[in-house]
Short mmCIF file of C-alpha atoms and ligand atoms in Angstrom, two decimals:
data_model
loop_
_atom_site.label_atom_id
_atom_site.label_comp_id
_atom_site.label_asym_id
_atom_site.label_seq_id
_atom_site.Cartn_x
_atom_site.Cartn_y
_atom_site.Cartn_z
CA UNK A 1 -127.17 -68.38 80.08
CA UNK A 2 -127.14 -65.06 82.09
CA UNK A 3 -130.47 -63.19 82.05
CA UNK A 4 -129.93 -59.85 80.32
CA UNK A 5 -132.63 -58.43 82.89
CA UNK A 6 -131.56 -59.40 86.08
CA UNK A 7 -128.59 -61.52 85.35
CA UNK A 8 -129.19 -64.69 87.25
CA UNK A 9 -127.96 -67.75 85.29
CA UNK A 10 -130.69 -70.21 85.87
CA UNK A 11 -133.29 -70.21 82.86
CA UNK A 12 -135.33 -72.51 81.21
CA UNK A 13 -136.08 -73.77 77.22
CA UNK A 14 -139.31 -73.27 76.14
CA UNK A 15 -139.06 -73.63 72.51
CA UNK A 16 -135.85 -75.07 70.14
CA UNK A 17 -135.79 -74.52 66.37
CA UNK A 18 -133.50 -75.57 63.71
CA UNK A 19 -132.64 -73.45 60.45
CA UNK A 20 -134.20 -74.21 57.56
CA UNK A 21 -130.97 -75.28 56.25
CA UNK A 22 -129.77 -76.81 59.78
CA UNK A 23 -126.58 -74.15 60.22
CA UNK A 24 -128.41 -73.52 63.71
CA UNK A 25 -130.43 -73.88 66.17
CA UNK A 26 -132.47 -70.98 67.54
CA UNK A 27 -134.00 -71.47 71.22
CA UNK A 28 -136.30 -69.07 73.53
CA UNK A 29 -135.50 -68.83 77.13
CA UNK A 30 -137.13 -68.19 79.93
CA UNK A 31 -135.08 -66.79 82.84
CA UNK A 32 -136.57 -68.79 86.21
CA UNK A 33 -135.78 -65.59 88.07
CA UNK A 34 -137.98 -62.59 86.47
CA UNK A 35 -139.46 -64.47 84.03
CA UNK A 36 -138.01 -62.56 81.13
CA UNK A 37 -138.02 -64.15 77.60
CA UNK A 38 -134.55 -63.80 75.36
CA UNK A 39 -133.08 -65.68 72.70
CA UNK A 40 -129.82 -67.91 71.73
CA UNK A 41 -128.34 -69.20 69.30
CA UNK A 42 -125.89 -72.19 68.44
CA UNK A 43 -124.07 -72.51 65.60
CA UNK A 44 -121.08 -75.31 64.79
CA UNK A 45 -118.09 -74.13 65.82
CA UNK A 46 -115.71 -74.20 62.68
CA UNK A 47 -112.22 -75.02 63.27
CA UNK A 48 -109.63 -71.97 61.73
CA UNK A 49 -108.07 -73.06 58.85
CA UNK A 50 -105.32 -71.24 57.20
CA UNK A 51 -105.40 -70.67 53.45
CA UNK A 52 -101.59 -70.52 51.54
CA UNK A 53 -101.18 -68.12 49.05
CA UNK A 54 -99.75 -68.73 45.71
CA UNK A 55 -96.31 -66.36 46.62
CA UNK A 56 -96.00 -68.59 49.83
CA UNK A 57 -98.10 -65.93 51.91
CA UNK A 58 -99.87 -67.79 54.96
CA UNK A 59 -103.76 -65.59 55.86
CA UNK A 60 -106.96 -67.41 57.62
CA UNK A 61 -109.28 -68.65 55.28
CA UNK A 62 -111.97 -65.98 55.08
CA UNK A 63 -115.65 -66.90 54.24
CA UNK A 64 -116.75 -63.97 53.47
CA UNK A 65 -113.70 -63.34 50.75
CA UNK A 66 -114.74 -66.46 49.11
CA UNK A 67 -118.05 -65.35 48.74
CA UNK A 68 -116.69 -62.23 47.46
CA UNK A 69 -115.11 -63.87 45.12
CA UNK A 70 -117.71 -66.07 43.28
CA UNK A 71 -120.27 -62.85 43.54
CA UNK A 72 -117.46 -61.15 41.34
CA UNK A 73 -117.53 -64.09 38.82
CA UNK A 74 -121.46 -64.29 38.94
CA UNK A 75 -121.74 -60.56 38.31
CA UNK A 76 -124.79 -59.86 36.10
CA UNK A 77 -125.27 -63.66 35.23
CA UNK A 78 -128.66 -64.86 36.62
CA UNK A 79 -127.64 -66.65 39.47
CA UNK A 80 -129.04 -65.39 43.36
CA UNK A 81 -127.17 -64.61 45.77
CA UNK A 82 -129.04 -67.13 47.66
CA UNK A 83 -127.36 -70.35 44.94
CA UNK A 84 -123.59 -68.27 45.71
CA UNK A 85 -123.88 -68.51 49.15
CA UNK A 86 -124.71 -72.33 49.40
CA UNK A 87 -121.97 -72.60 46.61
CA UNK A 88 -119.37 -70.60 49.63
CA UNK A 89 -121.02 -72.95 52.24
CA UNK A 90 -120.88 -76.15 50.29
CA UNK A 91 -117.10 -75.40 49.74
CA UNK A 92 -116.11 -74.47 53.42
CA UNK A 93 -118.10 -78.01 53.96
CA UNK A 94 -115.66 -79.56 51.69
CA UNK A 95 -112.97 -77.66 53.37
CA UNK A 96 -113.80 -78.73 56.91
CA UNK A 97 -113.53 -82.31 55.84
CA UNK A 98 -110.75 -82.43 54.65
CA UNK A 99 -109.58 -82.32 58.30
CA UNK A 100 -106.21 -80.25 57.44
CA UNK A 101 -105.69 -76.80 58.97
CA UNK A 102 -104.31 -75.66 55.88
CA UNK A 103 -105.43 -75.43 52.37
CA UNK A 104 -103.48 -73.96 49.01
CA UNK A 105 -104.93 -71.21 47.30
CA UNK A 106 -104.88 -73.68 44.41
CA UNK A 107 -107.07 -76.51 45.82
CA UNK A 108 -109.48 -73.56 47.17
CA UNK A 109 -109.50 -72.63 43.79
CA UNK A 110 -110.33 -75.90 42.12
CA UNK A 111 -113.27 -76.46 44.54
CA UNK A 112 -114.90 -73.23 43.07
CA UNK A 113 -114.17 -74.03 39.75
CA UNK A 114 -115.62 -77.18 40.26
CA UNK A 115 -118.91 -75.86 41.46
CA UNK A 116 -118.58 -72.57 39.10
CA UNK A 117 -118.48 -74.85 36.02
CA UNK A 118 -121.58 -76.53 36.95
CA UNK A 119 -123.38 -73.28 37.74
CA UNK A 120 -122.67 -71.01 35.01
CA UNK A 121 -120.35 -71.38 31.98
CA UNK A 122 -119.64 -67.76 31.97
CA UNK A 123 -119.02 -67.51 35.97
CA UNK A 124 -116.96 -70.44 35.10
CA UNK A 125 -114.73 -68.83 32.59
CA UNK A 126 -114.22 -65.47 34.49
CA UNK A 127 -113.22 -67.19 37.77
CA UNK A 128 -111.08 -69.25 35.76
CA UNK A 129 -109.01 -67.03 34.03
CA UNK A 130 -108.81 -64.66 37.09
CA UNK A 131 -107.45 -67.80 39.38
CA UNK A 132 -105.35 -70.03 36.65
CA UNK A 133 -103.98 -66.22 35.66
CA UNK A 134 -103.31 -68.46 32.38
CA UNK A 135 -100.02 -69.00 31.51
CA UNK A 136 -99.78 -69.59 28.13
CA UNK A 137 -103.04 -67.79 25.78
CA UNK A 138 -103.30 -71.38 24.76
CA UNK A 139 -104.63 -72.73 28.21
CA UNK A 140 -107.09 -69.97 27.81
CA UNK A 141 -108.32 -71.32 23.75
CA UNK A 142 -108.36 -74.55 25.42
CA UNK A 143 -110.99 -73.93 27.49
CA UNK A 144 -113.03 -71.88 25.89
CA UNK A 145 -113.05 -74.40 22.93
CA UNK A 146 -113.90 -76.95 26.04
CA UNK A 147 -116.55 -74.97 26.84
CA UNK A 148 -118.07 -73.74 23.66
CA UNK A 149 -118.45 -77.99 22.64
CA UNK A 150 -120.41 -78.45 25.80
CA UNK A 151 -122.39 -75.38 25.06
CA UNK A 152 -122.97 -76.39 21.50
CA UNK A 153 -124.39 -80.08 23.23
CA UNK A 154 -126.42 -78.16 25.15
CA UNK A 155 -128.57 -75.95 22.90
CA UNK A 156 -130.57 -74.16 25.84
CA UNK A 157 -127.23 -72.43 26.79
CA UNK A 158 -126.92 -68.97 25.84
CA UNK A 159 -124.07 -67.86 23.24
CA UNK A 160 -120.55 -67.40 24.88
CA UNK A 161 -118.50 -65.49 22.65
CA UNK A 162 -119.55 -64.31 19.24
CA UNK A 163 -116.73 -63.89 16.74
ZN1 LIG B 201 -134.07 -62.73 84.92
#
């Protein structure tokens, strides 16, 4: 690595950390020339992977979109932004396994749904009827009658929709 003093490109590692949740590894430098101390890091390098749209659209996935997304759907529920991003990180995970440099909008969708419904029933139900744009009103009744029986087995859960 070039020194950003003097520029020579022989240096030295004196100390190598990981990230607490092992996206990277931090290490401190010492160039061999001057002596001065500076900092890398290395990170995975992600393949691009291209996300279809619904109307046949090709864009590159976009990380920080699908977090955007799930932080709409979480909006003033009590989840941290700390549990959405590891729910955006688990999902590009999942994404990068499945080893295809292209994804539908729909199985992108069904992997936050997934996690969403899991999280919180009322993230869940706002993603839900943003992405499945519901067809019929009757998808919709389905699953918040879906919903509302696992709520009622669950009695810690707050109330969904009071009628
Ligand atoms: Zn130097």
């Amino acid at each position: 690595m070039r020194c950003p003093k003097c520029g020579t490109l022989e240096d030295k590692v004196i100390d190598s950390r990981l990230a607490k949740d092992g996206s990277s590894i931090r290490r401190r430098r010492v160039c061999l020339e001057c002596e001065a101390r500076f900092t890398t890091y290395e990170v995975l390098e992600r393949n691009e992977m291209r996300l279809e749209k619904k109307d046949g659209r090709r864009e590159l996935f976009d990380r920080a979109k699908l977090l955007g997304s799930i932080t709409k759907a979480c909006e003033k529920r009590p989840i941290s932004l700390e549990d959405m991003e590891r729910v955006a990180e688990e999902i590009h995970r999942e994404l990068d396994c499945l080893n295809d440099a292209e994804v539908t909008s729909r199985q992108l969708g069904k992997l936050v749904m997934a996690r969403l419904r899991t999280l919180d029933p009322v993230a869940y139900v706002r993603y839900a009827s943003v992405y499945r744009q519901f067809q019929e009103v009757g998808d919709f009744i389905d699953e918040i009658q879906s919903l509302e029986r696992r709520i009622a087995d669950s009695p810690d859960q707050p109330v969904l929709f009071q009628s």
